[in-house]
Amino acid sequence: MTEQMERHTEKSADSFGDQRLQESSLGGVNGKDHALIQVHGLTVEYERALGKNEHIVALKNFSLDVREGEFVTVLGPSGCGKSTLLNVISGLVFPKEGDVRVDGKPVTGPSPKWAMVFQDYGLMPWRTVEKNVRFGLEMQKKLDEEAEERVRHYIRMVGLEGFEDAYPRELSGGMRQRVGLARALAIEPEILLMDEPFAAVDLITRELMQDEISRIIAKTGKTVIFVTHSVDEAIILGDRLVVVSARPGRAKCAIEIDLPKPRSEHSLRSSPEYVSLRDRVWSELSAEVQLGRGG
Amino acid sequence: MSTTSLDTTAEGFIGRIGSRFKGRSGLNFALITVVNVAVFVIVWELVATYSGIPKLFLPKISAIASDIPQMNAEGILLLNLWFSVKNFFIGLAVGVVIGLPLAYAIGSIKFLDRVLSPYLWALYSIPRIILLPLVLLWVGINNNARLAIVAISVLPSLAVVVMDGVKTTDATMLRAARIFGASRWQQFLHVIVPSTIPFIGTGLRMGMLRGLIGLYIGELFITQNGIGSIIAYASVRFRTARVFAVLLLFVLFAVSNLAVTRAIETRLTRWRAPSGL
Ligand SMILES: Nc1ncnc2c1ncn2[C@@H]1O[C@H](COP(=O)(O)OP(=O)(O)OP(=O)(O)O)[C@@H](O)[C@H]1O
Ligand SMILES: [Mg+2]
């Protein structure tokens, strides 16, 4: 019985993969041969708070292309500039050199085309769940009947119905993160930027949330850049995995992950492909972590 | 979903503990206050009656309390009380209307912070008793001087607290607001203002305390009207009970002001975790 079900899911996963292939080749036919997000030669410097003319080079000549509908996971040692990368892509921080283009147009500031999910949630504690989810639509002055329906829809999608009137302090970490996710989804962005969204939740919640993210992204077909500290998470969620070098960060290597979807850490742990992939990523990453420590 | 039901029970559990905790401590607190006040009143009355201290120095508390309706009967209470209370509230309003925008401006604009905050801190740290002669010189020995002394007491206390509140606004929250398309005005309205409400509460309470001291100083120096005139008149005639009665009213006014501010603040910040949990 279970065997049959497993085979069934594997089959559907395969056909999903085929669809993906077709889609990306179709993209080429439609003249969309460029990537949706083009990050080109980024150099970002921060001024030190103390000490004049001293700079921290967070990113140096960082380039990355992300295809439409792709789920890219980003791994790298602490302080290598991953959050900086997302801040530049979202238009909050401007690079010293290089540029970011979305759909071929340079990014000049925040846009309703993308949204962010934060590690420390960034929820407004004085807003209830519903009002937090509604936040983006409210700021963009798009609160009509349809938007209200959308708010309810995404609250349901992340499994928070019944908690509409709860304040963030009344929620667990995982629930708060789901509010952050629903808030981002509610503006229906093409691109979802996620900065270590599950770093503050416990392991079991984390696995459940990973499943949920995969499911939601598969359903909504968004392009995702997902920063994480966890090698397993990066492999389980990503279509492609990018390892960032020690600071100043640049894209050290990108690894395509063609394990069948949907994936779960539990079932993959014994697969030899997964184990060898994991080893490879580990060695790439630990080299950088040691470099970062030594420097 | 299994997580949801798990979270529900956890939430409900915390909620139950929370409400029981709050209920019991609320009752305890009321009881403690009543007993505290009663003991104070009884001890005062006993000491004043049996210790042999002349009533010129320590009148009985019953005499103090009964002097309040007496003053009212003489027709001097309400009018003068109204003078002082009015001055206090106008002074408070002036302090808030200038202090609050100033605090937001200094808190959010670095240049203004550099230029203006030293003056604010200076005003905050100068004892009002030193400023009083200057105020009297500028404004004249009249009601406006009282009002001014209250305003310059309230303004810096409120402003220094709120301006620090603005500076410590949560960075992720501001980032979130910007990412979701908030204009500068919307960031101010939807992030900075709500997150500084607790600071406004604290600043207002500190400002009121200092403002009340300012009011009292003003009352001692300006004695044509207001409760200051009652105190001046009564102390010249050695009517100590009356001086105490006015002080008692003053303390009651101060305490009820603080209680009202606290209550409003609690209502406005129900989203905060109850303290102690
Ligand atoms: N606002 C800032 N001002 C000054 N320096 C900054 C600022 N933000 C980041 N930095 C510096 O830039 C570097 C990269 O920071 P960033 O937050 O992008 O790293 P990260 O890869 O996200 O790290 P982590 O994995 O720990 O979150 C760090 O050395 C940090 O000290
Ligand atoms: Mg980071």
CSV table of N, CA, C and O in Angstrom, one decimal, chain B residues 8 22 47 59 86 102 109 115 122 145 151 156 186 204 218 242 247 265:
chain,number,residue,atom,x,y,z
B,8,THR,N,-2.0,25.6,19.3
B,8,THR,CA,-3.2,26.0,19.9
B,8,THR,C,-3.2,25.7,21.4
B,8,THR,O,-3.5,26.6,22.2
B,22,LYS,N,-2.6,37.3,36.3
B,22,LYS,CA,-3.0,38.7,36.3
B,22,LYS,C,-4.1,39.0,37.3
B,22,LYS,O,-4.0,39.9,38.1
B,47,VAL,N,-0.5,59.4,66.1
B,47,VAL,CA,0.7,60.2,66.4
B,47,VAL,C,0.3,61.7,66.7
B,47,VAL,O,0.7,62.3,67.7
B,59,PRO,N,-0.9,68.7,62.2
B,59,PRO,CA,-2.3,68.6,62.5
B,59,PRO,C,-2.8,67.2,62.3
B,59,PRO,O,-2.2,66.4,61.6
B,86,LYS,N,-5.9,74.3,35.3
B,86,LYS,CA,-5.9,74.8,34.0
B,86,LYS,C,-4.5,75.2,33.5
B,86,LYS,O,-4.1,74.8,32.4
B,102,LEU,N,9.3,67.7,17.9
B,102,LEU,CA,10.7,67.9,18.0
B,102,LEU,C,11.4,66.6,18.2
B,102,LEU,O,12.4,66.3,17.6
B,109,ILE,N,16.2,62.6,12.0
B,109,ILE,CA,17.1,63.3,11.2
B,109,ILE,C,18.4,63.6,11.9
B,109,ILE,O,18.5,64.3,12.9
B,115,VAL,N,22.5,69.1,16.0
B,115,VAL,CA,22.3,70.5,16.3
B,115,VAL,C,21.5,70.7,17.5
B,115,VAL,O,21.8,71.6,18.4
B,122,ALA,N,20.5,69.9,27.8
B,122,ALA,CA,20.8,71.0,28.7
B,122,ALA,C,19.5,71.5,29.5
B,122,ALA,O,19.5,71.5,30.7
B,145,ALA,N,3.6,82.6,33.6
B,145,ALA,CA,4.9,82.1,34.1
B,145,ALA,C,4.7,80.7,34.6
B,145,ALA,O,5.5,79.8,34.4
B,151,ALA,N,5.5,74.0,31.0
B,151,ALA,CA,5.8,73.6,29.6
B,151,ALA,C,7.3,73.2,29.5
B,151,ALA,O,7.7,72.2,28.9
B,156,PRO,N,11.3,68.8,27.7
B,156,PRO,CA,12.5,68.0,27.5
B,156,PRO,C,12.4,66.6,28.0
B,156,PRO,O,12.9,65.7,27.4
B,186,GLN,N,4.5,56.8,5.3
B,186,GLN,CA,3.9,55.6,5.7
B,186,GLN,C,4.8,54.9,6.7
B,186,GLN,O,4.3,54.3,7.7
B,204,LEU,N,5.6,60.9,28.9
B,204,LEU,CA,4.6,61.7,29.4
B,204,LEU,C,4.5,61.6,30.9
B,204,LEU,O,4.3,62.6,31.6
B,218,GLY,N,6.0,77.0,40.8
B,218,GLY,CA,5.3,78.2,40.3
B,218,GLY,C,4.3,78.7,41.3
B,218,GLY,O,4.2,79.9,41.6
B,242,ARG,N,-4.6,73.6,56.7
B,242,ARG,CA,-5.0,74.0,55.4
B,242,ARG,C,-3.8,73.8,54.4
B,242,ARG,O,-4.0,73.4,53.3
B,247,LEU,N,-1.7,70.4,50.0
B,247,LEU,CA,-0.7,69.5,49.6
B,247,LEU,C,-1.4,68.1,49.2
B,247,LEU,O,-1.1,67.5,48.3
B,265,GLU,N,-2.2,54.3,28.2
B,265,GLU,CA,-1.1,53.6,27.6
B,265,GLU,C,-1.4,52.1,27.5
B,265,GLU,O,-1.2,51.5,26.5
